Amino acid sequence: MKRVTMRIEFDDSRWIGWGKVALLDAIARDGSITTAAKSLGMSYRRAWQLVHALNTMFQEPLVQSDRGGTDGGGTTLTPLGQEVVTRYRRVEGRLNMLTQQAFHELEQRLAPPRTRRTK
Amino acid sequence: MKRVTMRIEFDDSRWIGWGKVALLDAIARDGSITTAAKSLGMSYRRAWQLVHALNTMFQEPLVQSDRGGTDGGGTTLTPLGQEVVTRYRRVEGRLNMLTQQAFHELEQRLAPPRTRRTK
């Protein structure tokens, strides 16, 4: 199995999936939305949209910039942002184990991989 | 929480997510790809593409038509198809419980729902 991804939908417009969490992780690591976006191969515009969605989802923001505008003086996760990432990763780890167990046998019955067709 | 969805990726081109499993469930219930597609609000073309992907994913098909062409004499899941659905639903049930537990408190901290903006 390559991986299993999950998306937690709070309602029709608010959800957290692997892309948003990967961005939060990258921001925590890089201290910058611009650098985080680059490291994920994501456009800055897209990253900013996701950060905006994340920062208006809860009563408090998940991402904060220390000074002035975005990336002005370093960008970090708030305690709430860190908690969202931690809880998501914890559930994801359990999901990975459950899926490995449940699909281990079925995976042995996958068809042989096909060579890529040229369109 | 409205729901949590998951996608199991076996490799870059082969994966099972909630849409494919919903289609398998509907085919088992309706005995017809056409009826299943309608009940899901899915085009017949899209349903057929998903069935094709599912039927070439493993060494055996997951969906079989009893007679002649597709939907000729009733369409059912093979034992392998039933097993894929059962295992997916079992993992999904566990994932739901884990997510409810892990995000129960955070959900209380969601922002008040906004009224829909007119573009």
Coordinates of C-alpha atoms in Angstrom, one line a residue:
Chain A
M1 CA 0.0 0.0 0.0
K2 CA 1.3 3.4 -1.0
R3 CA -0.7 5.4 1.6
V4 CA -4.1 6.1 2.9
T5 CA -5.5 9.6 3.1
M6 CA -8.4 10.9 5.1
R7 CA -10.6 14.0 5.1
I8 CA -12.5 15.1 8.2
E9 CA -15.6 17.1 7.1
F10 CA -17.0 19.2 9.9
D11 CA -19.8 20.5 7.6
D12 CA -20.3 21.2 3.9
S13 CA -17.7 24.0 3.7
R14 CA -15.2 23.1 6.4
W15 CA -12.9 20.2 6.3
I16 CA -9.4 19.1 7.0
G17 CA -7.5 16.7 4.7
W18 CA -4.0 15.6 4.1
G19 CA -3.1 18.7 1.9
K20 CA -4.0 21.2 4.6
V21 CA -2.2 19.2 7.3
A22 CA 0.9 18.8 5.0
L23 CA 0.9 22.6 4.6
L24 CA 0.6 23.2 8.4
D25 CA 3.5 20.8 8.9
A26 CA 5.6 22.5 6.3
I27 CA 4.8 26.0 7.8
A28 CA 5.8 24.8 11.2
R29 CA 9.1 23.4 9.8
D30 CA 9.9 26.3 7.4
G31 CA 8.5 29.3 9.4
S32 CA 7.2 30.7 6.2
I33 CA 4.2 30.2 4.0
T34 CA 6.2 31.0 0.8
T35 CA 8.9 28.4 1.6
A36 CA 6.3 25.9 2.8
A37 CA 4.4 26.2 -0.5
K38 CA 7.5 25.8 -2.5
S39 CA 8.6 22.7 -0.6
L40 CA 5.2 21.2 -1.4
G41 CA 5.2 22.2 -5.1
M42 CA 2.1 24.3 -4.3
S43 CA 1.4 27.8 -5.7
Y44 CA 1.6 30.6 -3.1
R45 CA -1.9 31.6 -4.0
R46 CA -3.2 28.1 -3.2
A47 CA -1.2 28.0 0.0
W48 CA -2.7 31.3 1.0
Q49 CA -6.2 30.1 0.3
L50 CA -5.7 27.1 2.4
V51 CA -4.3 29.2 5.3
H52 CA -7.2 31.5 5.0
A53 CA -9.6 28.6 5.2
L54 CA -7.8 27.1 8.2
N55 CA -7.6 30.5 10.0
T56 CA -11.3 31.1 9.7
M57 CA -12.4 27.6 10.5
F58 CA -12.1 27.8 14.3
Q59 CA -12.7 30.5 16.8
E60 CA -8.9 31.2 16.8
P61 CA -6.4 31.0 13.9
L62 CA -4.2 28.0 13.3
V63 CA -1.4 30.0 11.7
Q64 CA 0.0 33.3 12.8
S65 CA 2.6 35.7 11.4
D66 CA 4.8 37.3 14.0
R67 CA 5.0 40.8 12.5
G68 CA 3.0 42.8 10.0
G69 CA 1.9 41.0 6.9
T70 CA 2.1 37.4 5.9
D71 CA 5.6 36.1 6.3
G72 CA 6.7 39.5 7.6
G73 CA 8.6 38.3 10.6
G74 CA 8.3 34.5 10.5
T75 CA 5.1 32.4 10.5
T76 CA 4.3 29.8 13.1
L77 CA 1.5 27.5 14.2
T78 CA -0.6 28.6 17.1
P79 CA -1.2 26.1 20.0
L80 CA -4.5 25.3 18.4
G81 CA -2.8 24.8 15.0
Q82 CA -0.3 22.4 16.7
E83 CA -3.2 20.5 18.3
V84 CA -5.1 20.1 15.1
V85 CA -2.0 18.6 13.4
T86 CA -1.2 16.4 16.4
R87 CA -4.7 14.9 16.5
Y88 CA -4.9 14.5 12.8
R89 CA -1.6 12.7 12.7
R90 CA -2.5 10.5 15.6
V91 CA -5.8 9.3 13.9
E92 CA -3.9 8.9 10.6
G93 CA -1.4 6.7 12.3
R94 CA -4.1 4.4 13.6
L95 CA -5.9 4.5 10.3
N96 CA -2.7 3.3 8.6
M97 CA -2.3 0.4 10.9
L98 CA -6.0 -0.6 10.6
T99 CA -5.8 -0.4 6.8
Q100 CA -2.6 -2.4 6.6
Q101 CA -4.2 -5.1 8.7
A102 CA -7.5 -5.1 6.8
F103 CA -6.1 -5.0 3.3
H104 CA -2.9 -7.0 3.6
E105 CA -4.4 -10.1 2.1
L106 CA -6.4 -8.3 -0.6
E107 CA -3.3 -6.5 -1.6
Q108 CA -1.7 -9.8 -2.5
R109 CA -4.5 -10.2 -5.0
L110 CA -4.0 -7.0 -6.9
A111 CA -3.5 -7.5 -10.7
P112 CA 0.1 -7.2 -11.9
P113 CA 1.0 -3.6 -12.4
R114 CA 0.4 -2.5 -16.0
T115 CA 2.9 -0.6 -18.0
R116 CA 1.8 2.9 -18.5
R117 CA -0.3 3.4 -21.6
T118 CA 0.6 6.2 -23.9
K119 CA -2.6 8.1 -24.5
Chain B
M1 CA -18.8 16.2 12.4
K2 CA -20.5 15.5 9.1
R3 CA -18.4 12.6 8.1
V4 CA -14.8 11.4 7.5
T5 CA -13.8 9.9 4.2
M6 CA -10.8 7.8 3.3
R7 CA -8.9 6.8 0.2
I8 CA -6.7 3.7 0.2
E9 CA -4.0 4.1 -2.5
F10 CA -2.3 0.9 -3.5
D11 CA -0.1 2.7 -6.0
D12 CA -0.2 5.8 -8.2
S13 CA -3.0 4.5 -10.4
R14 CA -5.0 2.2 -8.2
W15 CA -7.0 3.3 -5.2
I16 CA -10.3 2.8 -3.5
G17 CA -12.3 5.7 -1.9
W18 CA -15.7 6.4 -0.7
G19 CA -17.2 7.0 -4.2
K20 CA -16.1 3.6 -5.5
V21 CA -17.4 1.9 -2.4
A22 CA -20.7 3.7 -2.5
L23 CA -21.1 2.6 -6.1
L24 CA -20.3 -1.1 -5.2
D25 CA -22.9 -0.8 -2.4
A26 CA -25.5 0.6 -4.7
I27 CA -24.8 -2.1 -7.3
A28 CA -25.2 -4.8 -4.7
R29 CA -28.5 -3.2 -3.6
D30 CA -29.9 -2.3 -7.0
G31 CA -28.6 -5.2 -9.2
S32 CA -27.9 -2.8 -12.0
I33 CA -25.1 -0.3 -12.8
T34 CA -27.6 2.0 -14.4
T35 CA -29.9 2.1 -11.4
A36 CA -27.0 2.4 -9.0
A37 CA -25.6 5.3 -11.0
K38 CA -29.0 7.1 -10.9
S39 CA -29.5 6.6 -7.2
L40 CA -26.1 8.2 -6.6
G41 CA -26.7 11.1 -9.1
M42 CA -23.7 9.8 -11.1
S43 CA -23.6 9.6 -14.9
Y44 CA -23.7 6.2 -16.4
R45 CA -20.4 6.9 -18.1
R46 CA -18.7 7.8 -14.8
A47 CA -20.2 4.7 -13.1
W48 CA -18.9 2.5 -16.0
Q49 CA -15.4 4.0 -15.7
L50 CA -15.3 3.3 -12.0
V51 CA -16.5 -0.3 -12.5
H52 CA -13.9 -0.8 -15.2
A53 CA -11.2 0.5 -12.8
L54 CA -12.5 -1.8 -10.0
N55 CA -12.7 -4.8 -12.3
T56 CA -9.1 -4.5 -13.5
M57 CA -7.6 -3.6 -10.1
F58 CA -7.4 -7.1 -8.8
Q59 CA -6.7 -10.5 -10.3
E60 CA -10.5 -11.1 -10.4
P61 CA -13.4 -8.7 -11.1
L62 CA -15.4 -7.1 -8.3
V63 CA -18.6 -6.7 -10.3
Q64 CA -20.1 -9.2 -12.6
S65 CA -23.0 -9.2 -15.0
D66 CA -25.0 -12.5 -15.1
R67 CA -25.7 -12.6 -18.8
G68 CA -24.3 -10.9 -21.9
G69 CA -23.4 -7.3 -21.7
T70 CA -23.4 -4.9 -18.8
D71 CA -26.7 -5.0 -17.0
G72 CA -27.9 -7.8 -19.4
G73 CA -29.3 -10.1 -16.8
G74 CA -28.6 -8.4 -13.5
T75 CA -25.3 -7.2 -12.0
T76 CA -23.9 -8.4 -8.7
L77 CA -20.7 -8.2 -6.7
T78 CA -18.4 -11.1 -6.8
P79 CA -17.2 -12.6 -3.5
L80 CA -14.0 -10.5 -3.9
G81 CA -16.2 -7.4 -4.4
Q82 CA -18.2 -8.1 -1.3
E83 CA -15.0 -8.6 0.7
V84 CA -13.5 -5.3 -0.5
V85 CA -16.7 -3.5 0.6
T86 CA -16.8 -5.3 4.0
R87 CA -13.2 -4.5 4.8
Y88 CA -13.5 -0.9 3.7
R89 CA -16.6 -0.4 5.8
R90 CA -15.0 -2.0 8.8
V91 CA -12.0 0.3 8.7
E92 CA -14.3 3.3 8.0
G93 CA -16.3 2.5 11.1
R94 CA -13.2 2.4 13.2
L95 CA -12.0 5.6 11.6
N96 CA -15.2 7.3 12.4
M97 CA -15.0 6.4 16.1
L98 CA -11.3 7.4 16.3
T99 CA -12.1 10.8 14.7
Q100 CA -15.1 11.5 16.8
Q101 CA -13.0 10.9 19.9
A102 CA -9.9 12.8 18.7
F103 CA -11.8 15.8 17.4
H104 CA -14.8 16.1 19.8
E105 CA -13.2 18.9 21.8
L106 CA -11.8 20.7 18.8
E107 CA -15.2 20.7 17.2
Q108 CA -16.6 22.7 20.0
R109 CA -14.1 25.4 19.0
L110 CA -15.2 25.7 15.4
A111 CA -16.2 29.2 14.4
P112 CA -19.9 29.9 14.3
P113 CA -21.2 28.8 10.8
R114 CA -21.3 31.7 8.4
T115 CA -24.2 32.5 6.2
R116 CA -23.5 31.7 2.6
R117 CA -21.9 34.6 0.8
T118 CA -23.3 35.6 -2.5
K119 CA -20.4 35.8 -4.9

